[in-house]
Coordinates of N, CA, C and O in Angstrom, one line a residue:
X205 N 0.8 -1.2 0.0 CA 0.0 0.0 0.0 C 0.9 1.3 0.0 O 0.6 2.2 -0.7
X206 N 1.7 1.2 0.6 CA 2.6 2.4 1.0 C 4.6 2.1 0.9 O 5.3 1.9 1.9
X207 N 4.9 2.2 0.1 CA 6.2 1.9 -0.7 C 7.3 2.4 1.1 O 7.1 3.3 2.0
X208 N 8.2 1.4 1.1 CA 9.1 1.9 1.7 C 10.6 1.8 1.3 O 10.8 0.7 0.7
X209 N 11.5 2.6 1.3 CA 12.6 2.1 0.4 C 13.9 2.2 1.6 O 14.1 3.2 2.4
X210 N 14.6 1.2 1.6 CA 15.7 1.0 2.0 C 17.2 1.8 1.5 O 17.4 2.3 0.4
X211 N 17.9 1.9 2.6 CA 19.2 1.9 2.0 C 20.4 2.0 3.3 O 20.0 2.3 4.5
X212 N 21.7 1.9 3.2 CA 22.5 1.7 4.3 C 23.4 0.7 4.4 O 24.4 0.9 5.0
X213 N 23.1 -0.3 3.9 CA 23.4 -1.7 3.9 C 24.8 -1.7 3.4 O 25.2 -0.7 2.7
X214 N 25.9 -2.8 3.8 CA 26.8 -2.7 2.6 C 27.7 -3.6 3.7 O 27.3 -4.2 4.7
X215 N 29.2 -3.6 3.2 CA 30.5 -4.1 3.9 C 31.1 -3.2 4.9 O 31.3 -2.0 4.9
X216 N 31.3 -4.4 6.4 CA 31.6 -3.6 7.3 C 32.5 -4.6 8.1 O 32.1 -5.8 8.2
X217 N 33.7 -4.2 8.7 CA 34.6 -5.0 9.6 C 34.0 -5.5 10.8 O 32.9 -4.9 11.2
X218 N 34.4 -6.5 11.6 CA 33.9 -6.5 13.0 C 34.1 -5.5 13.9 O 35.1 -4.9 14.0
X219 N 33.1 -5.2 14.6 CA 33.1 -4.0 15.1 C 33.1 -3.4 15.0 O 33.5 -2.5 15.9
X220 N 32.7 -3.1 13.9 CA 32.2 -1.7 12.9 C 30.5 -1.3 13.0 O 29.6 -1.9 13.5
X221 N 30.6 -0.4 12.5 CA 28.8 0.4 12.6 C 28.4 0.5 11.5 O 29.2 0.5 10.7
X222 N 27.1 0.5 11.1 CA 26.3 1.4 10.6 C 24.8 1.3 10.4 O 24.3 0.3 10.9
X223 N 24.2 2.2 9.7 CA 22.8 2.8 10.0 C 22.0 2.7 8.9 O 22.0 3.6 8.0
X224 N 21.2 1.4 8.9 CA 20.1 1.8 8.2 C 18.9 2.5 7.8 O 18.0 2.2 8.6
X225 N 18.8 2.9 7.4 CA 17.3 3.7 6.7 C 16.2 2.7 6.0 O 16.2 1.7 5.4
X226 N 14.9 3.9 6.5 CA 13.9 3.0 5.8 C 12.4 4.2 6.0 O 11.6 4.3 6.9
X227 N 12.6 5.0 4.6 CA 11.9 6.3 4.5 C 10.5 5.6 4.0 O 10.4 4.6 3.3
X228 N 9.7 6.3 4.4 CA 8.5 5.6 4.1 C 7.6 6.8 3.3 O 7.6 8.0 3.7
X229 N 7.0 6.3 2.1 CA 6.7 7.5 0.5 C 5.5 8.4 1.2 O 4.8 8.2 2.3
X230 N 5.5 9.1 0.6 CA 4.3 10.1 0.8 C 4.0 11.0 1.8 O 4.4 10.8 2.9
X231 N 3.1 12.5 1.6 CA 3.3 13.5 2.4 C 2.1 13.7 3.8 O 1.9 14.7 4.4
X232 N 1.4 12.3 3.9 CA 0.6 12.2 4.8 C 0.8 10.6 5.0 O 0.3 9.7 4.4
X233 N 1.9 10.7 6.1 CA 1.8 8.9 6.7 C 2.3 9.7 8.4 O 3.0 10.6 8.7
X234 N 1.3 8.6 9.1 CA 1.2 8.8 10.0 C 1.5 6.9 10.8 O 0.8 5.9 10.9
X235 N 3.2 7.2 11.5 CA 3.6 6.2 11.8 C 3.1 5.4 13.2 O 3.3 6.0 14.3
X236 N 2.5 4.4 13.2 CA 2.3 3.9 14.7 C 2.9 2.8 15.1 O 2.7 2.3 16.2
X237 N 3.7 2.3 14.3 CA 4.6 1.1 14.9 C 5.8 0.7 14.0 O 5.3 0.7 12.8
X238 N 6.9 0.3 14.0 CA 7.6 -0.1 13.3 C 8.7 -1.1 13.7 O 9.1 -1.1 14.9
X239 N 9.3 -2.0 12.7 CA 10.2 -3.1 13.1 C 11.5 -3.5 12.4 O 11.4 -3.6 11.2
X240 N 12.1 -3.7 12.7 CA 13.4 -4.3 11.7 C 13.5 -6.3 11.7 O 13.3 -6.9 12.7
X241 N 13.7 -6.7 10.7 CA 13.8 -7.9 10.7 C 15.1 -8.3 9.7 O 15.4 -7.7 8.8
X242 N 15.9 -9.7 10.2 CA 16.7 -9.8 9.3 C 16.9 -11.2 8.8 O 17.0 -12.0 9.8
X243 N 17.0 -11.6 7.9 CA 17.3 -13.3 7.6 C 18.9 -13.5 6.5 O 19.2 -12.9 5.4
X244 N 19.5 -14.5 7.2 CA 20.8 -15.1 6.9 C 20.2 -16.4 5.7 O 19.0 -16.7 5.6
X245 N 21.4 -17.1 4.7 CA 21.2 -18.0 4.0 C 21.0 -19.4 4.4 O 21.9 -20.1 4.8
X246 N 20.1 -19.6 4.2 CA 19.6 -21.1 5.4 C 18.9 -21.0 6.2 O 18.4 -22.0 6.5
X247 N 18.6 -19.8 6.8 CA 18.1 -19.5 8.8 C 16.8 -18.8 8.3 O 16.5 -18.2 7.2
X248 N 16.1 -19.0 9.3 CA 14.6 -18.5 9.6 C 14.4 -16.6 9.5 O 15.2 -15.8 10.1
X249 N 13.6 -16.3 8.9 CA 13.7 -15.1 9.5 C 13.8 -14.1 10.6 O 12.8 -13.4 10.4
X250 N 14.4 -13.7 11.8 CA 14.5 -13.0 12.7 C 14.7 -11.9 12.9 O 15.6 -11.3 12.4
X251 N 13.4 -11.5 13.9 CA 12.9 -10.1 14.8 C 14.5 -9.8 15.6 O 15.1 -10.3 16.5
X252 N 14.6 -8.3 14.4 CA 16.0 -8.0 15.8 C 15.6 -6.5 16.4 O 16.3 -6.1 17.2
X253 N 14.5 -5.8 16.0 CA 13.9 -4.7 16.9 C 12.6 -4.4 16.5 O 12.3 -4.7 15.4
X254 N 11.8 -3.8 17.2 CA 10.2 -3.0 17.5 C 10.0 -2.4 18.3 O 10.0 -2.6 19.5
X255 N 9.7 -1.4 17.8 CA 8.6 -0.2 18.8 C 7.1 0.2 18.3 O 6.8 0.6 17.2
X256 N 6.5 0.1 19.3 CA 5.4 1.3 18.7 C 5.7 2.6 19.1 O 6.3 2.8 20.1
X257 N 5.4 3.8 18.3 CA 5.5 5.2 18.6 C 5.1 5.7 20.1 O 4.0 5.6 20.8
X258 N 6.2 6.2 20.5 CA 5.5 6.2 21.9 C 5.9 5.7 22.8 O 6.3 6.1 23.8
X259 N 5.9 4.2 22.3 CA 6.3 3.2 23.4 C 8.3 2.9 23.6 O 9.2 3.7 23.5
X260 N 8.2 1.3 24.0 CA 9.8 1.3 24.3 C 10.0 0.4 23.2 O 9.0 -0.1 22.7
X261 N 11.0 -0.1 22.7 CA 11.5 -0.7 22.2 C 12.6 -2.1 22.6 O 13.5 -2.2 23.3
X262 N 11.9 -3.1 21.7 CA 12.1 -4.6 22.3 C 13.4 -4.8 21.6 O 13.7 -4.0 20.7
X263 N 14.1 -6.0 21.9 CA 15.5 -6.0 20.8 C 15.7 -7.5 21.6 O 15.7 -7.4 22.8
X264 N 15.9 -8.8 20.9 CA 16.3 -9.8 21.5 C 17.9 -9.5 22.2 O 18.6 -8.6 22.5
X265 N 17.9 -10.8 22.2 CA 19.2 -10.7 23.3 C 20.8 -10.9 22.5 O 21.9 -10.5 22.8
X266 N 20.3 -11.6 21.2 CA 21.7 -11.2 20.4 C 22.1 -9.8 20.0 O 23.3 -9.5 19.7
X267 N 21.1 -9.0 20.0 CA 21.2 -7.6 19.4 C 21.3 -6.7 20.1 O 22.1 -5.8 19.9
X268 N 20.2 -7.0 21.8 CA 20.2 -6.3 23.0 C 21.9 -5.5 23.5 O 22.8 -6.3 23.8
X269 N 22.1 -3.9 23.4 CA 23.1 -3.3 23.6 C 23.7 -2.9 22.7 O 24.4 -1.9 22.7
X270 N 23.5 -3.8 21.3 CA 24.1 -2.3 20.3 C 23.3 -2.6 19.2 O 23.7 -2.2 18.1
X271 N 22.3 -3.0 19.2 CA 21.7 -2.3 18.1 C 19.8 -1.3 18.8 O 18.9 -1.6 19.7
X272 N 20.0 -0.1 17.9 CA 19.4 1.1 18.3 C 18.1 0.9 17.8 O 17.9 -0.1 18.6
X273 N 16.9 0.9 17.2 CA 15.6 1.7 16.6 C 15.0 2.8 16.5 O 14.7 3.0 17.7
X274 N 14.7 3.7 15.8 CA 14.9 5.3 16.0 C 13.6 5.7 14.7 O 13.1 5.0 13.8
X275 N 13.4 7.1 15.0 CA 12.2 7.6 13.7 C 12.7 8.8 13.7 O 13.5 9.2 14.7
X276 N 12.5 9.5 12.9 CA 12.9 11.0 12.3 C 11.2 11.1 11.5 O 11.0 11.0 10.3
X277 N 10.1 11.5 13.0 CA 9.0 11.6 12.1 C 8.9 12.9 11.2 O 7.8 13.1 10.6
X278 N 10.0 13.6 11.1 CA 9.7 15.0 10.1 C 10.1 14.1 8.7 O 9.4 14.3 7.7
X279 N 10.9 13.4 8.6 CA 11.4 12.7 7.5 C 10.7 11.6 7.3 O 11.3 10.7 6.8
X280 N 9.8 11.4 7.6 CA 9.0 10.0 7.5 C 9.8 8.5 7.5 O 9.5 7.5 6.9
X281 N 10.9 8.7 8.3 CA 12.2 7.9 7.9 C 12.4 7.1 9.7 O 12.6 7.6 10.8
X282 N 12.4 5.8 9.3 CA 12.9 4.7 10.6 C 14.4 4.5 10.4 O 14.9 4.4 9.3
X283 N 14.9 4.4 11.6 CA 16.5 4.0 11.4 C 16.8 2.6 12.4 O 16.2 2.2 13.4
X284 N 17.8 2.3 11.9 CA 18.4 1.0 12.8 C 19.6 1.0 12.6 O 20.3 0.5 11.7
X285 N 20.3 1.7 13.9 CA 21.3 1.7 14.1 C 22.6 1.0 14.9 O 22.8 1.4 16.0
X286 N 23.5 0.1 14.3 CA 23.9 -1.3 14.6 C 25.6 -1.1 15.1 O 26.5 -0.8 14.3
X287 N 25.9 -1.2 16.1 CA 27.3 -1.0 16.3 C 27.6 -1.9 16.9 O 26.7 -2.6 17.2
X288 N 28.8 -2.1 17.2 CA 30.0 -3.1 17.5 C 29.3 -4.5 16.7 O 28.9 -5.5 17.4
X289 N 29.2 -4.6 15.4 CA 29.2 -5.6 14.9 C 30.0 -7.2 14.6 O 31.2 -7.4 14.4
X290 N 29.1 -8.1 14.8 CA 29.8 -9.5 14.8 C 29.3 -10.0 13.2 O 28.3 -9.6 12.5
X291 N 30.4 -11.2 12.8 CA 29.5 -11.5 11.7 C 28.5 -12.3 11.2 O 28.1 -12.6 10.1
X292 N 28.1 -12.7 12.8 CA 27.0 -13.5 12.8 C 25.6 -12.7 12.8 O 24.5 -13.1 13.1
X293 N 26.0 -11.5 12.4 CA 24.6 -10.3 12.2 C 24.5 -10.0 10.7 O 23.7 -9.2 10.3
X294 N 25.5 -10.7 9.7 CA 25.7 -10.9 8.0 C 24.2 -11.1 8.0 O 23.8 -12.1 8.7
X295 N 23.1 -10.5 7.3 CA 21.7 -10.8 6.9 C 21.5 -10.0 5.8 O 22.4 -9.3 5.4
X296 N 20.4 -10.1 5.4 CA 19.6 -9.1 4.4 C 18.3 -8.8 5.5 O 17.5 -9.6 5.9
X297 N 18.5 -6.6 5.8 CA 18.3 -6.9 6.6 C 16.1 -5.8 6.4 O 15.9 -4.6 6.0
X298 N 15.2 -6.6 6.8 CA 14.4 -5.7 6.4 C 13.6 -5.0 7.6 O 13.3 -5.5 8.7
X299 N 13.2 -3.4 7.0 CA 11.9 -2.8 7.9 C 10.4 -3.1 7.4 O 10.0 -3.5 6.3
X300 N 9.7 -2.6 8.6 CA 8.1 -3.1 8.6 C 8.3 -2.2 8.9 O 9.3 -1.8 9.5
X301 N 6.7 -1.3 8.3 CA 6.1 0.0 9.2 C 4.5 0.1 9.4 O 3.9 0.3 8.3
X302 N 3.9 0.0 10.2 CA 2.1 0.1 10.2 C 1.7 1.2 10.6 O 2.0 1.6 11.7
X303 N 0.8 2.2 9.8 CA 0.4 3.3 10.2 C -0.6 3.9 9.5 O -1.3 2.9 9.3
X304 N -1.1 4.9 9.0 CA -2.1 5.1 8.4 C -1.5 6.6 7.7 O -0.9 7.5 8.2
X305 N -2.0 6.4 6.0 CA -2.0 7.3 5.0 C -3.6 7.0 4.0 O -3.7 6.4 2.9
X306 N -4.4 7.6 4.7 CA -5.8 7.8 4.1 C -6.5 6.6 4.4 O -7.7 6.4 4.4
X307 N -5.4 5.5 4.6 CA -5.9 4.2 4.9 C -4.8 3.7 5.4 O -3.6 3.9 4.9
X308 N -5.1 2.9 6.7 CA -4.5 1.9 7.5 C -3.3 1.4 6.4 O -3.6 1.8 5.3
X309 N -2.0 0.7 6.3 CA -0.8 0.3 6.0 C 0.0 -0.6 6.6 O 0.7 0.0 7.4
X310 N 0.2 -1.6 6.6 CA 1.7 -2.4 6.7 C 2.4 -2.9 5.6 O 2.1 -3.7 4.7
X311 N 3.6 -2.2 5.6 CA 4.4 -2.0 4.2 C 5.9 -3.0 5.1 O 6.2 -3.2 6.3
X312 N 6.6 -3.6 3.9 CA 7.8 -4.3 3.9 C 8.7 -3.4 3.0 O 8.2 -2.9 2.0
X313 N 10.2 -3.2 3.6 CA 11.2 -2.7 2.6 C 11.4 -3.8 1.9 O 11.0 -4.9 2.2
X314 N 12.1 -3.5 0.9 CA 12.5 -4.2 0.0 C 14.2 -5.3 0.3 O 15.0 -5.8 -0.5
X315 N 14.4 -5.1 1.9 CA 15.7 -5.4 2.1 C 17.0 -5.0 1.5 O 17.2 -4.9 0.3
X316 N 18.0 -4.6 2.5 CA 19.3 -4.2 2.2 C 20.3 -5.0 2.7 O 20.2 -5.1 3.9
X317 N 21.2 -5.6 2.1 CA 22.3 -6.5 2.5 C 23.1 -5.8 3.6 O 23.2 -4.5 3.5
X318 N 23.7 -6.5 4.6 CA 24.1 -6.0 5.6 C 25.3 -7.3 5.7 O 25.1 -8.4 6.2
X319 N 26.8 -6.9 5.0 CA 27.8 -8.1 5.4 C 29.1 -7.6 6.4 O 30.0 -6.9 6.0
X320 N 29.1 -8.3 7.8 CA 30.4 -7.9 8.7 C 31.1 -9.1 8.6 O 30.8 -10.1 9.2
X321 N 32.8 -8.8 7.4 CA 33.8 -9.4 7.6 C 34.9 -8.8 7.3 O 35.0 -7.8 6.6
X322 N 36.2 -9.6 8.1 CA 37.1 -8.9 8.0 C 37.7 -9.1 6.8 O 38.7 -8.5 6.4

């Protein structure tokens, strides 16, 4: 219903950072929850953060302490911000966003590769 587009993703050393993005289209969206998810080759898909607006934000326990979830609602834009990286966090990695633009929405990015090696 409501396009979201990725980007951020790329080659990163151990223990390295960085921040993805996940801007969500149009000039009336109104965010009420959002999530990051990520899946490796072979492995199940996994929940590595969620918040609803407002609320707190959940992060399992491999992720729990360095990876962030964040909104920039002037930019219509979710971030996930990932530091001291291992490379057992190598995924393609995607956002969810649910909110309403004229009509109710749960949109998927399109995933961004996310690879930590040395």
């Amino acid at each position: 219903q409501v396009p979201l587009v990725e980007s951020g993703g790329g080659l990163v050393q151990p223990g390295g950072s960085l921040r993805l993005s996940c801007a969500v289209s149009g000039s009336r969206v109104s965010i009420n929850a959002m999530g990051w998810y990520r899946q490796a080759p072979g492995k199940e898909r996994e929940l590595v953060a969620t918040s609803t607006v407002g609320g707190s934000a959940t992060y399992p326990d491999s992720v729990k302490g360095r990876f962030t979830i964040s909104m920039d609602n002037a930019k219509n834009t979710v971030y996930l911000q990932m530091n001291s990286l291992k490379p057992e966090d190598t995924a393609v990695y995607y956002c969810t966003v649910k909110g309403y633009s004229d009509h109710p929405f749960h949109s998927w990015g399109q995933g961004t590769q996310v690879t930590v090696s040395s």
